[in-house]
Amino acid sequence: MEEDQARNIADRNKADREKKLVALSSVLAALLLTGMKVTVGLLTGSLGILSEAAHSGLDLVAALVTLLAVRASGRPADSEHTYGHGKVENLSALFETVLLLGTCAWIVFEAVKRLSTGGGEVEATVLSFAVMGISIVVDLTRSRALWRTAKKHQSQALEADALHFSTDVWSSAVVIVGLVLVVVADHSGAGWLKHADAVAALGVAAIVVFVSARLLRRSVSDLLDAVPPGLKEEIRRVAKLPSVRAVKRVRVRRSGPCVFADITVEVSKDIPFDTAHEIAVAIEQAVGKMIPGADVVVHLDPTGGSQMTGVETEVRRIALAHGFSAHKIHVISFQDFLSLELDAEVSGSASVQEAHDLVTEFEKDMRVRIPKLGRIATHIEPDDEDRQPRPAVPADDANLAAVLSRIASEAGTQCSPHDIRVRRVGDELWVQFHCGVDPASSVADAHALSETLERRLREFVPNLGKVHIHVEPQSGTPP
């Protein structure tokens, strides 16, 4: 466990170094591009280039904010920030969006003013094309590096920065088209083409608005802990192991590159503690495989009574067929198999070899009749005097009669119980009774009824041992 923790810490430190390095290189790239575009834009009077310079200037600010955000988000959780500092990256992305939208407003204002007044002469020079060409190469290189690192480390701040640089590639291309049209206007005399630079600036603004809207939506969603569509349902699917009765609640939140998942599931209250722990670990691993690096917490809610099924009833019948009784039976469903734990009562005068042979044959018979049976843990104990049947006390008789009367009227358990006999064997109650049913009922229906009655009885009487139900045609007067 300590080795795993040390490995995780080393991986996080390595990731932080990579993120900081790529963020710093983006700052330097944005600084270079902003300086070139401002200089050339002022020399040529191109609003398209100046708008690109403003865009790159904001990219510089955004890159600085991203660098600071990456540095802050890498700090470990503390007493005031128990989920870490990952939300700083989400705040960084939101801040960058506001800057981009502000840039768009200024570009649109200047472009509309030039189109309406006809002012703002543009000089398309070789230097103009060179600067924009260099800009495309640098932006393309940085966007790829940022995308690669953002995807590798699930960093929204780096992803936002990558989005900025990739947007610059397209907007720079738009500006180049505008400059080309200005050159065409100078040689062809088509004066209306001189407005192409302002139109190109509007194209840049349109691209930035589109990208900003998507970035804004994602930033706000993450800050409000919105869950991506379908993620909760997928977590419920992988958490619903065969041993889990129900997945009650799933909560997911993202904090920067980290995903936190809190899952509450229901399991039988009768399963051993170590099995419950195995279930929780299996769920954590399944969700972690689906969301790499996720911090998963699984809460187990014990529910229901004894996990009595037809399997447990079959166990008792097989044990009786081998000449001994079984009690304290626990049937546990885990992964793709059933696990069985029980106590076997054999004669106290039997030798260890005889008892072992008896239980071995019993277990072989069990595996034949119950194919899904995996581990069988059989505890052998003597059938001594303390386990000999003795009369039940009046309260036991009254309690069993009341319980039978209650469940006999339920849907699927209708019968007329009579000739009820209760005995005490150790700490258990053994009961047998007759159950009158419709004479036209099939044998299969009668068998299913007896199993249902036994299951319901055990839900109400926790210390119930052997149960023998004699199903017979119902007559006017019970025999």
PDB file of N, CA, C and O in Angstrom, residues 55 59 203 205 379 415 460 479:
ATOM      1  N   HIS A  55      -5.812  39.690 -29.960  1.00  0.00           N
ATOM      2  CA  HIS A  55      -6.144  38.300 -29.629  1.00  0.00           C
ATOM      3  C   HIS A  55      -4.939  37.600 -29.009  1.00  0.00           C
ATOM      4  O   HIS A  55      -5.052  36.910 -27.982  1.00  0.00           O
ATOM      5  N   ASP A  59      -4.193  36.067 -25.390  1.00  0.00           N
ATOM      6  CA  ASP A  59      -3.636  34.721 -25.244  1.00  0.00           C
ATOM      7  C   ASP A  59      -2.448  34.733 -24.291  1.00  0.00           C
ATOM      8  O   ASP A  59      -2.235  33.779 -23.536  1.00  0.00           O
ATOM      9  N   GLY A 203     -14.593  38.142 -39.257  1.00  0.00           N
ATOM     10  CA  GLY A 203     -14.467  36.682 -39.290  1.00  0.00           C
ATOM     11  C   GLY A 203     -13.704  36.160 -38.087  1.00  0.00           C
ATOM     12  O   GLY A 203     -14.068  35.133 -37.495  1.00  0.00           O
ATOM     13  N   ALA A 205     -13.559  37.631 -35.192  1.00  0.00           N
ATOM     14  CA  ALA A 205     -14.442  37.786 -34.034  1.00  0.00           C
ATOM     15  C   ALA A 205     -15.470  36.662 -33.970  1.00  0.00           C
ATOM     16  O   ALA A 205     -15.776  36.137 -32.890  1.00  0.00           O
ATOM     17  N   HIS A 379     -18.530 -26.066   8.758  1.00  0.00           N
ATOM     18  CA  HIS A 379     -18.046 -26.232  10.129  1.00  0.00           C
ATOM     19  C   HIS A 379     -18.750 -27.427  10.755  1.00  0.00           C
ATOM     20  O   HIS A 379     -19.987 -27.471  10.822  1.00  0.00           O
ATOM     21  N   CYS A 415     -52.523 -20.204   2.134  1.00  0.00           N
ATOM     22  CA  CYS A 415     -52.728 -21.595   2.522  1.00  0.00           C
ATOM     23  C   CYS A 415     -53.471 -21.591   3.856  1.00  0.00           C
ATOM     24  O   CYS A 415     -53.636 -20.545   4.484  1.00  0.00           O
ATOM     25  N   PHE A 460     -39.227 -13.434   9.387  1.00  0.00           N
ATOM     26  CA  PHE A 460     -39.852 -12.985  10.635  1.00  0.00           C
ATOM     27  C   PHE A 460     -39.275 -13.675  11.865  1.00  0.00           C
ATOM     28  O   PHE A 460     -39.376 -13.140  12.984  1.00  0.00           O
ATOM     29  N   PRO A 479     -57.478 -32.092   8.927  1.00  0.00           N
ATOM     30  CA  PRO A 479     -57.283 -33.367   9.548  1.00  0.00           C
ATOM     31  C   PRO A 479     -56.568 -33.221  10.905  1.00  0.00           C
ATOM     32  O   PRO A 479     -55.875 -32.258  11.124  1.00  0.00           O
TER      33      PRO A 479
END
